[in-house]
XYZ file of C-alpha atoms in Angstrom:
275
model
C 0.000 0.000 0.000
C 1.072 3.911 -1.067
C -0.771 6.663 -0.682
C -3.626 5.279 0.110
C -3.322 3.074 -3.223
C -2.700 -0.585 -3.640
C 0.520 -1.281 -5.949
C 0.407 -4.922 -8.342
C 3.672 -6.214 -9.180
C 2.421 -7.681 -12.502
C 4.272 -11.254 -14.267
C 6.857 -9.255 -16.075
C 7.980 -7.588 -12.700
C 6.650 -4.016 -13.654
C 4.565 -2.531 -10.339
C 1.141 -0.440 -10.832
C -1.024 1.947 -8.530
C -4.517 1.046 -8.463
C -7.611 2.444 -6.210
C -9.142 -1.092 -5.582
C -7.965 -4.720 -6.329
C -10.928 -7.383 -5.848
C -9.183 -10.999 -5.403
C -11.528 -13.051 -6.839
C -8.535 -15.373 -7.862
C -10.054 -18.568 -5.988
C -8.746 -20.595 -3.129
C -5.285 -19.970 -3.793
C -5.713 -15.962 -3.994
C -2.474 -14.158 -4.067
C -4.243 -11.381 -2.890
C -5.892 -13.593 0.343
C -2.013 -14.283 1.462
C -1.456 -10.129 0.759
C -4.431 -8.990 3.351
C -4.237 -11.966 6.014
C -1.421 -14.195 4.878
C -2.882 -16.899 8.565
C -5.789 -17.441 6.386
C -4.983 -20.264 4.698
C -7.451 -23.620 3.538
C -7.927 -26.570 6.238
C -7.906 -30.074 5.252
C -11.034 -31.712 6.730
C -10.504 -34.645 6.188
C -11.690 -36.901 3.430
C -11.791 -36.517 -0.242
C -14.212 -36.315 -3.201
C -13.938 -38.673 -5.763
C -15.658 -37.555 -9.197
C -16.423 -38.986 -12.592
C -18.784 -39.508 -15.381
C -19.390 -42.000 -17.932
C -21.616 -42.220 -21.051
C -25.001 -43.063 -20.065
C -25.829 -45.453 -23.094
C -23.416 -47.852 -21.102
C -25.304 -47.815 -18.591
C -27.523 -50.627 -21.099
C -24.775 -52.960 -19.921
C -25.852 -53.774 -16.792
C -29.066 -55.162 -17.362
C -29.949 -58.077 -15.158
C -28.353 -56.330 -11.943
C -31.567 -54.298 -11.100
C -34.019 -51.984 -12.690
C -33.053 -47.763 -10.759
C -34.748 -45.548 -12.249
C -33.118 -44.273 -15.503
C -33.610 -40.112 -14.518
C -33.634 -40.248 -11.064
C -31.040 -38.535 -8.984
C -29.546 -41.428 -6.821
C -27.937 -41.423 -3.373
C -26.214 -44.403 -2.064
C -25.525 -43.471 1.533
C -22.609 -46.186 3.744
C -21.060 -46.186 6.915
C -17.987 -43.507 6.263
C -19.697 -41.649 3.423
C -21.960 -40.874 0.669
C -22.615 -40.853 -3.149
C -24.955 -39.310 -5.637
C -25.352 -39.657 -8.872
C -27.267 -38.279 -11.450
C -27.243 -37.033 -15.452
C -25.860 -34.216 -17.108
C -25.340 -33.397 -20.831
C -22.029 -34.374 -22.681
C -20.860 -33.635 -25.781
C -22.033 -36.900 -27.463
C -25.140 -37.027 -25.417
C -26.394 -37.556 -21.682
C -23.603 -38.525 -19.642
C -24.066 -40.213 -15.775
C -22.144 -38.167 -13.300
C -21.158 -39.291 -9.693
C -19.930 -37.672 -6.467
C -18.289 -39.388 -3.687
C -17.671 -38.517 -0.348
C -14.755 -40.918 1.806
C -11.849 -40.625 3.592
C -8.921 -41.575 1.154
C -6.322 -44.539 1.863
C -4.433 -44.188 5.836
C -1.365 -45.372 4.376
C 0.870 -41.756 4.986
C 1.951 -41.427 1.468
C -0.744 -38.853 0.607
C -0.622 -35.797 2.346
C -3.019 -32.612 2.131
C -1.247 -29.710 3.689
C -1.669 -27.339 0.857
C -4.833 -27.252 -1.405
C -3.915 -29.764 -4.009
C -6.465 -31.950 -7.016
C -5.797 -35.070 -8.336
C -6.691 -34.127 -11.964
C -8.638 -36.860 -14.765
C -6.450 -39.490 -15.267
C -3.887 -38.305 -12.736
C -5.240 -40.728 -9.945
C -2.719 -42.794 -7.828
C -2.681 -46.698 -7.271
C -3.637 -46.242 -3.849
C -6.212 -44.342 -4.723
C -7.661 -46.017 -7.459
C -7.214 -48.931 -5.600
C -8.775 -47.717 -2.793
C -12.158 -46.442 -4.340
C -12.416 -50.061 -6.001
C -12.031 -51.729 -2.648
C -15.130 -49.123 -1.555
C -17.266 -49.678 -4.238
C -16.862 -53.842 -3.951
C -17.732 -53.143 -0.242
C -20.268 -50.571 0.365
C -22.208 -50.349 -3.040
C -25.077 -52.411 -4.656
C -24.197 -54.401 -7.196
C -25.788 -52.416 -10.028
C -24.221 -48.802 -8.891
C -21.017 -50.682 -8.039
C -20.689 -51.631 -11.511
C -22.171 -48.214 -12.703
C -19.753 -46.413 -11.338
C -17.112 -49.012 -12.453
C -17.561 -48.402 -16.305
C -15.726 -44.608 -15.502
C -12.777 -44.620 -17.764
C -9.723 -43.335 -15.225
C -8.980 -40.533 -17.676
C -12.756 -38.982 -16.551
C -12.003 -39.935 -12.726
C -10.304 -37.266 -10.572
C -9.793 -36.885 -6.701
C -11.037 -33.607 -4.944
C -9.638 -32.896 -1.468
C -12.334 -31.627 0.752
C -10.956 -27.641 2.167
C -12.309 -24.731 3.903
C -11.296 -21.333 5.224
C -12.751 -18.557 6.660
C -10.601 -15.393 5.908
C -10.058 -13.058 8.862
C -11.032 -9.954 6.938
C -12.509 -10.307 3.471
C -11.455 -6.514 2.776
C -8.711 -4.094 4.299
C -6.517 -1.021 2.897
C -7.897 -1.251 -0.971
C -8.462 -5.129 -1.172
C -11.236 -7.284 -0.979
C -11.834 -10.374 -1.791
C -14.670 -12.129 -3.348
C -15.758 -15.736 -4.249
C -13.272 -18.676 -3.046
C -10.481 -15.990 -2.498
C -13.065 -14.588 0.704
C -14.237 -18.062 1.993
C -13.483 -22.032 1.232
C -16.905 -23.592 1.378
C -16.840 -27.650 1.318
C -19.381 -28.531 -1.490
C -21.872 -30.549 0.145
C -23.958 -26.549 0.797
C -23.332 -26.662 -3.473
C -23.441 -22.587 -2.698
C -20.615 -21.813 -4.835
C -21.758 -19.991 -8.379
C -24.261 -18.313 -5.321
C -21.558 -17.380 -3.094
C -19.716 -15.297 -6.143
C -22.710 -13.636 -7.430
C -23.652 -12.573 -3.971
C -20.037 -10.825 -3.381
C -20.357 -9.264 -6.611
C -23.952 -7.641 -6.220
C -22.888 -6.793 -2.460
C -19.719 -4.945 -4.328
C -22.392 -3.117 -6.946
C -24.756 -1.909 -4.396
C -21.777 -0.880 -2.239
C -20.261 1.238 -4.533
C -23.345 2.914 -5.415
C -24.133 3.841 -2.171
C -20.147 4.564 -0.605
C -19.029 7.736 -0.311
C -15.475 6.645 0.047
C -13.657 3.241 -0.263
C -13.192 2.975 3.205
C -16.929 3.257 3.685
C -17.162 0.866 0.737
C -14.267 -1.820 1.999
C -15.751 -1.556 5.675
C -19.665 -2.594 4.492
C -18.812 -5.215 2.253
C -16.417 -6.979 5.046
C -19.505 -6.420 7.486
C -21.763 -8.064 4.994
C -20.338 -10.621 3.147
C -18.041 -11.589 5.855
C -20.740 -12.692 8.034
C -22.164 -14.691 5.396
C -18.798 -16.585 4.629
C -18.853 -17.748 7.949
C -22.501 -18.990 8.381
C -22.094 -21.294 4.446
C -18.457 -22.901 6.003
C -20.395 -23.581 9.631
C -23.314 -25.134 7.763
C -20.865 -27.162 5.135
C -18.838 -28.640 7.907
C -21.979 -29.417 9.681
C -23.508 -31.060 6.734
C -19.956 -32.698 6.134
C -19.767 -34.264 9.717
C -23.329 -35.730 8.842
C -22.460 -37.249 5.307
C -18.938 -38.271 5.987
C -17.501 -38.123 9.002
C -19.711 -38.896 11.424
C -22.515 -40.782 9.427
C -25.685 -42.237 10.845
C -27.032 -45.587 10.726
C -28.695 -45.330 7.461
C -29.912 -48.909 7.324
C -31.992 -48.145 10.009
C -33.820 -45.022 8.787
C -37.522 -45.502 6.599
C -38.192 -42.474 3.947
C -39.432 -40.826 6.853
C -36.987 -41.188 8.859
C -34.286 -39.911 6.731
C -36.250 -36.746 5.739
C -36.351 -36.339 9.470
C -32.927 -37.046 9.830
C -32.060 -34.276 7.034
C -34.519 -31.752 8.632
C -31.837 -32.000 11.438
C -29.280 -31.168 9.884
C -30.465 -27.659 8.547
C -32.671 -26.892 11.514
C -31.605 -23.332 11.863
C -29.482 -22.768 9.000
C -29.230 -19.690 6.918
C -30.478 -19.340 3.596
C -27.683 -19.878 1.354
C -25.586 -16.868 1.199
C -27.608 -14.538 3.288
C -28.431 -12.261 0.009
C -31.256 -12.054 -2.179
C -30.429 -12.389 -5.640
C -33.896 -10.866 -7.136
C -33.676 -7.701 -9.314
């Protein structure tokens, strides 16, 4: 900071003034670490696996059941969760699946820093260990379902989430996964960045100054950071970590059980999005 002004040192190592910089450079931000370099992504955890496969395949598993081709499915097990369910592809409807575990206890991963396993990047131990899963906790059709995934459309997903100390300060602020690390199970994400950026919009309209500006928006938005990572690691803890015993629960049991869960809980984001 100069005068008031924030200064970028840009890639090819020339520096510039500037009034405001918004980070919205995602969980990594560069411009997080410049405003409250402590604020850095948690490991919590377990991972996501991910993956889709063409749905036509799906015609090679008759005989193992009869799910319901357009349903969204969950297949819930002690440790963790799945759902699956259909999205477009390129060469027509394609099944996609999410899946929340804890990854191989061997010591040879390790999640300090916010890391991905990219498509087709997956380790033995991992791909190992999500075939061991799926022989043990799935039904036989979505076992196999989920089996037909080509490794080069399979990836790994850490599960992370921060709460930044300030989400704006001097002339930053920071929006989207640069202000807060939500774990996906909330799925608040697109949400989450269109919220910062209307909060930003009405802000500026109505500041008379950029402190006034900075000031509001951290009042706002930081607020509402906090309340989607306390209801994400609350719904995490209920899907994954410490899971329930879902064999015992009846349809009406488990909408109970979910009820619970978001007794209480803000609506996502904490903005309206309406014109």
């Amino acid at each position: 900071m100069r005068g008031g002004r924030a200064r970028v040192r840009l890639a090819g190592g020339s520096a510039e003034p500037y009034d405001l910089v918004v980070g919205a450079d995602g969980y990594r931000s560069v411009v997080r670490a410049a405003l409250c370099a402590d604020s850095r992504p948690h490991y919590a955890g377990y991972v996501c696996w991910r993956g889709n496969v063409d749905a036509a395949r799906l015609d090679e598993l008759a005989g193992l059941g009869d799910p319901v081709p357009e349903a969204v499915t969950t297949v819930c097990f002690p440790g963790g969760s799945c759902v699956v369910y259909r999205i477009p592809g390129p060469g027509g409807p394609r099944v996609n699946w999410v899946l929340y575990a804890a990854p191989p206890r061997d010591g040879q991963l390790r999640f300090d820093d916010p890391t991905s396993f990219p498509p087709g990047a997956l380790t033995p131990a991992l791909a190992g260990h999500l075939d061991a899963l799926l022989e043990r906790e799935f039904p036989p059709y979505w076992r196999r379902a989920l089996a037909l995934t080509d490794p080069a459309d399979t990836f790994v997903q850490p599960i992370y989430d921060l709460e930044a100390a300030r989400t704006a300060g001097g002339r930053l602020l920071l929006a989207g996964d640069a202000a807060s690390v939500v774990r996906p199970h909330n799925t608040s994400g697109a949400a989450k960045a269109l919220q910062d950026a209307t909060a930003l919009a009405d802000g500026w309209r109505r500041s008379e100054s950029f402190e006034e500006l900075l000031d509001g928006y951290h009042r706002a938005r930081g607020a509402a950071g906090r309340e989607l990572v306390a209801l994400a690691r609350r719904l995490g803890r209920a899907q994954v970590e410490r899971t329930p015993a879902w064999a015992a629960m009846d349809a009406d049991g488990m909408a109970a059980w979910w009820q619970g869960q978001l007794d209480g809980a803000p609506g996502i984001g904490g903005r309206a999005m309406a014109r």
